[in-house]
Each structure stands twice: as structure tokens, then as C-alpha cells.
Short mmCIF file of N, CA and C in Angstrom, two decimals:
data_model
loop_
_atom_site.label_atom_id
_atom_site.label_comp_id
_atom_site.label_asym_id
_atom_site.label_seq_id
_atom_site.Cartn_x
_atom_site.Cartn_y
_atom_site.Cartn_z
N GLU U 1 -1.03 12.52 2.20
CA GLU U 1 -1.77 11.54 2.95
C GLU U 1 -1.29 10.12 2.68
N PHE U 2 -0.84 9.88 1.47
CA PHE U 2 -0.38 8.54 1.10
C PHE U 2 0.77 8.08 1.99
N PHE U 3 1.78 8.93 2.13
CA PHE U 3 2.93 8.55 2.95
C PHE U 3 2.57 8.51 4.43
N GLU U 4 1.65 9.36 4.85
CA GLU U 4 1.19 9.30 6.24
C GLU U 4 0.50 7.97 6.51
N LEU U 5 -0.32 7.51 5.57
CA LEU U 5 -0.99 6.23 5.72
C LEU U 5 0.02 5.09 5.79
N LEU U 6 1.02 5.12 4.92
CA LEU U 6 2.07 4.10 4.99
C LEU U 6 2.75 4.10 6.35
N THR U 7 3.04 5.28 6.86
CA THR U 7 3.69 5.39 8.17
C THR U 7 2.82 4.81 9.28
N LEU U 8 1.54 5.11 9.25
CA LEU U 8 0.63 4.59 10.28
C LEU U 8 0.56 3.07 10.25
N ILE U 9 0.56 2.49 9.07
CA ILE U 9 0.54 1.03 8.96
C ILE U 9 1.89 0.46 9.41
N GLN U 10 2.98 1.06 8.96
CA GLN U 10 4.32 0.59 9.32
C GLN U 10 4.55 0.60 10.82
N THR U 11 4.03 1.60 11.51
CA THR U 11 4.26 1.73 12.94
C THR U 11 3.21 1.00 13.78
N GLY U 12 2.25 0.36 13.11
CA GLY U 12 1.23 -0.39 13.83
C GLY U 12 0.16 0.48 14.47
N LYS U 13 0.08 1.73 14.09
CA LYS U 13 -0.94 2.63 14.65
C LYS U 13 -2.32 2.34 14.08
N VAL U 14 -2.37 1.83 12.85
CA VAL U 14 -3.64 1.41 12.24
C VAL U 14 -3.47 0.01 11.68
N ARG U 15 -4.57 -0.68 11.59
CA ARG U 15 -4.54 -2.03 11.01
C ARG U 15 -4.25 -1.93 9.52
N PRO U 16 -3.62 -2.96 8.97
CA PRO U 16 -3.41 -2.96 7.51
C PRO U 16 -4.74 -2.80 6.78
N LEU U 17 -4.69 -2.04 5.73
CA LEU U 17 -5.87 -1.83 4.91
C LEU U 17 -5.41 -1.65 3.47
N PRO U 18 -6.32 -1.85 2.54
CA PRO U 18 -5.91 -1.73 1.14
C PRO U 18 -5.46 -0.30 0.82
N ILE U 19 -4.29 -0.20 0.23
CA ILE U 19 -3.80 1.08 -0.28
C ILE U 19 -3.80 0.96 -1.79
N LEU U 20 -4.65 1.72 -2.41
CA LEU U 20 -4.82 1.65 -3.86
C LEU U 20 -4.26 2.90 -4.51
N LEU U 21 -3.48 2.69 -5.54
CA LEU U 21 -3.02 3.80 -6.37
C LEU U 21 -3.52 3.55 -7.79
N PHE U 22 -4.22 4.51 -8.31
CA PHE U 22 -4.79 4.38 -9.65
C PHE U 22 -3.81 4.95 -10.68
N GLY U 23 -3.50 4.14 -11.67
CA GLY U 23 -2.62 4.58 -12.75
C GLY U 23 -1.16 4.34 -12.44
N ARG U 24 -0.73 3.09 -12.59
CA ARG U 24 0.65 2.72 -12.26
C ARG U 24 1.66 3.57 -13.03
N GLU U 25 1.42 3.81 -14.31
CA GLU U 25 2.36 4.60 -15.12
C GLU U 25 2.54 6.00 -14.54
N PHE U 26 1.43 6.63 -14.17
CA PHE U 26 1.51 7.97 -13.58
C PHE U 26 2.32 7.95 -12.29
N TRP U 27 1.98 7.05 -11.37
CA TRP U 27 2.64 7.04 -10.06
C TRP U 27 4.11 6.69 -10.18
N ASN U 28 4.46 5.79 -11.07
CA ASN U 28 5.88 5.46 -11.24
C ASN U 28 6.65 6.60 -11.89
N ARG U 29 5.95 7.47 -12.60
CA ARG U 29 6.60 8.64 -13.20
C ARG U 29 6.83 9.73 -12.15
N VAL U 30 5.90 9.91 -11.23
CA VAL U 30 6.03 11.01 -10.27
C VAL U 30 6.70 10.62 -8.96
N VAL U 31 6.70 9.32 -8.63
CA VAL U 31 7.37 8.83 -7.41
C VAL U 31 8.19 7.60 -7.79
N ASN U 32 9.47 7.66 -7.53
CA ASN U 32 10.34 6.52 -7.83
C ASN U 32 10.37 5.61 -6.60
N PHE U 33 9.41 4.69 -6.54
CA PHE U 33 9.28 3.82 -5.38
C PHE U 33 10.50 2.93 -5.19
N ASP U 34 11.05 2.42 -6.29
CA ASP U 34 12.24 1.58 -6.18
C ASP U 34 13.41 2.36 -5.59
N ALA U 35 13.56 3.61 -5.98
CA ALA U 35 14.65 4.43 -5.43
C ALA U 35 14.44 4.69 -3.94
N LEU U 36 13.18 4.89 -3.53
CA LEU U 36 12.91 5.07 -2.10
C LEU U 36 13.35 3.86 -1.30
N ALA U 37 13.07 2.67 -1.84
CA ALA U 37 13.49 1.44 -1.16
C ALA U 37 15.01 1.28 -1.19
N GLU U 38 15.62 1.57 -2.33
CA GLU U 38 17.08 1.45 -2.45
C GLU U 38 17.80 2.40 -1.50
N GLU U 39 17.25 3.58 -1.28
CA GLU U 39 17.87 4.57 -0.40
C GLU U 39 17.54 4.35 1.07
N GLY U 40 16.67 3.37 1.36
CA GLY U 40 16.33 3.08 2.74
C GLY U 40 15.25 3.98 3.32
N VAL U 41 14.61 4.77 2.48
CA VAL U 41 13.53 5.63 2.96
C VAL U 41 12.32 4.78 3.35
N ILE U 42 12.08 3.73 2.59
CA ILE U 42 11.07 2.73 2.93
C ILE U 42 11.72 1.37 2.78
N ALA U 43 11.19 0.39 3.48
CA ALA U 43 11.70 -0.97 3.35
C ALA U 43 11.12 -1.59 2.07
N PRO U 44 11.88 -2.43 1.39
CA PRO U 44 11.37 -3.04 0.16
C PRO U 44 10.02 -3.72 0.34
N HIS U 45 9.80 -4.37 1.51
CA HIS U 45 8.53 -5.06 1.71
C HIS U 45 7.36 -4.09 1.88
N ASP U 46 7.66 -2.82 2.15
CA ASP U 46 6.58 -1.83 2.24
C ASP U 46 5.89 -1.64 0.89
N LEU U 47 6.60 -1.91 -0.18
CA LEU U 47 5.98 -1.81 -1.51
C LEU U 47 4.86 -2.82 -1.67
N ASP U 48 4.90 -3.89 -0.88
CA ASP U 48 3.82 -4.90 -0.94
C ASP U 48 2.51 -4.36 -0.36
N LEU U 49 2.57 -3.25 0.36
CA LEU U 49 1.36 -2.66 0.92
C LEU U 49 0.53 -1.93 -0.15
N ILE U 50 1.15 -1.68 -1.30
CA ILE U 50 0.51 -0.91 -2.35
C ILE U 50 -0.09 -1.84 -3.40
N HIS U 51 -1.30 -1.52 -3.82
CA HIS U 51 -1.91 -2.25 -4.94
C HIS U 51 -2.20 -1.24 -6.05
N TRP U 52 -1.74 -1.58 -7.24
CA TRP U 52 -1.95 -0.72 -8.40
C TRP U 52 -3.24 -1.12 -9.08
N SER U 53 -4.05 -0.14 -9.41
CA SER U 53 -5.31 -0.40 -10.11
C SER U 53 -5.41 0.53 -11.31
N GLU U 54 -6.07 0.02 -12.32
CA GLU U 54 -6.28 0.83 -13.52
C GLU U 54 -7.75 1.22 -13.68
N ASP U 55 -8.64 0.54 -12.96
CA ASP U 55 -10.06 0.92 -13.06
C ASP U 55 -10.77 0.57 -11.75
N ALA U 56 -11.97 1.11 -11.61
CA ALA U 56 -12.73 0.98 -10.37
C ALA U 56 -13.09 -0.47 -10.06
N GLN U 57 -13.47 -1.25 -11.07
CA GLN U 57 -13.86 -2.63 -10.82
C GLN U 57 -12.68 -3.45 -10.29
N GLU U 58 -11.53 -3.27 -10.88
CA GLU U 58 -10.33 -3.96 -10.42
C GLU U 58 -10.03 -3.59 -8.96
N ALA U 59 -10.16 -2.32 -8.63
CA ALA U 59 -9.92 -1.86 -7.27
C ALA U 59 -10.93 -2.47 -6.31
N TRP U 60 -12.19 -2.48 -6.68
CA TRP U 60 -13.23 -3.04 -5.83
C TRP U 60 -12.99 -4.52 -5.59
N ASP U 61 -12.63 -5.24 -6.64
CA ASP U 61 -12.34 -6.67 -6.51
C ASP U 61 -11.20 -6.90 -5.52
N TYR U 62 -10.17 -6.07 -5.60
CA TYR U 62 -9.05 -6.20 -4.69
C TYR U 62 -9.48 -5.94 -3.24
N VAL U 63 -10.25 -4.89 -3.03
CA VAL U 63 -10.70 -4.54 -1.67
C VAL U 63 -11.56 -5.66 -1.09
N THR U 64 -12.48 -6.20 -1.86
CA THR U 64 -13.34 -7.26 -1.34
C THR U 64 -12.52 -8.52 -1.04
N ARG U 65 -11.56 -8.86 -1.91
CA ARG U 65 -10.70 -10.03 -1.63
C ARG U 65 -9.86 -9.80 -0.38
N PHE U 66 -9.34 -8.58 -0.21
CA PHE U 66 -8.54 -8.26 0.97
C PHE U 66 -9.32 -8.53 2.24
N TYR U 67 -10.55 -8.04 2.31
CA TYR U 67 -11.33 -8.20 3.53
C TYR U 67 -11.91 -9.61 3.68
N GLU U 68 -12.03 -10.36 2.61
CA GLU U 68 -12.40 -11.77 2.73
C GLU U 68 -11.26 -12.55 3.38
N ARG U 69 -10.03 -12.22 3.00
CA ARG U 69 -8.85 -12.90 3.56
C ARG U 69 -8.48 -12.36 4.93
N ASN U 70 -8.81 -11.12 5.20
CA ASN U 70 -8.42 -10.45 6.45
C ASN U 70 -9.63 -9.76 7.06
N PRO U 71 -10.60 -10.52 7.59
CA PRO U 71 -11.81 -9.87 8.10
C PRO U 71 -11.53 -8.89 9.24
N HIS U 72 -10.54 -9.18 10.05
CA HIS U 72 -10.16 -8.30 11.15
C HIS U 72 -8.64 -8.25 11.20
N PRO U 73 -8.02 -7.52 10.27
CA PRO U 73 -6.56 -7.50 10.24
C PRO U 73 -5.98 -6.99 11.55
N GLU U 74 -4.97 -7.68 12.02
CA GLU U 74 -4.29 -7.28 13.24
C GLU U 74 -3.36 -6.10 12.94
N ARG U 75 -3.14 -5.28 13.95
CA ARG U 75 -2.13 -4.23 13.81
C ARG U 75 -0.77 -4.89 13.84
N VAL U 76 0.04 -4.57 12.86
CA VAL U 76 1.35 -5.18 12.75
C VAL U 76 2.36 -4.09 12.46
N GLN U 77 3.39 -4.01 13.29
CA GLN U 77 4.45 -3.05 13.04
C GLN U 77 5.48 -3.72 12.14
N THR U 78 5.73 -3.10 10.99
CA THR U 78 6.75 -3.65 10.11
C THR U 78 8.11 -3.17 10.58
N ALA U 79 9.12 -3.86 10.13
CA ALA U 79 10.48 -3.49 10.51
C ALA U 79 10.82 -2.14 9.91
N PRO U 80 11.64 -1.37 10.60
CA PRO U 80 12.07 -0.09 10.01
C PRO U 80 12.96 -0.35 8.81
N PRO U 81 13.08 0.62 7.92
CA PRO U 81 13.96 0.44 6.76
C PRO U 81 15.37 0.11 7.20
N GLU U 82 16.00 -0.74 6.44
CA GLU U 82 17.38 -1.13 6.75
C GLU U 82 18.37 -0.29 6.00
#
């Protein structure tokens, strides 16, 4: 579902929304995000769509700040990987 959500945001099918991954160490161990960008599977700026959280309060704070700054985020198609 994670990669499907990224695809929907990248193609402008859904409005940008907070994408939270809990446990940066775990996710960096199981998915090499930098390698995905280096190989062109995702664009480097797509990594900016991800927010790493270590606890629920940090995640909640991020979500509330996101919607304060973007009350009605526009659908935006990002450039395809280069």
C-alpha cells in the first residue's frame, strides 16, 4: 500500500497527504530508499513525501502542521523519475 500511495500522489490521482513511516532504522534496513532514487525507480524529490516518526505524538504533530499549512492541498503531478 505504501508504494501505491506514493504512485497515486506522484500521478496526481490523490491530493498530497502526510505519509508517515514509523521507525526510521527499521524502514531504512528493509527498503533502501536512496538506492531506489539512484536507480531511477523513484525521483529523489519523492523522498520528501515521506515523514519519519518515532512515536505517536511526533506523528500527530506533523499531521496537524501539514494540514495547517495545506488546508486543501491541490492535486499535483510530480515529474517522473529521471
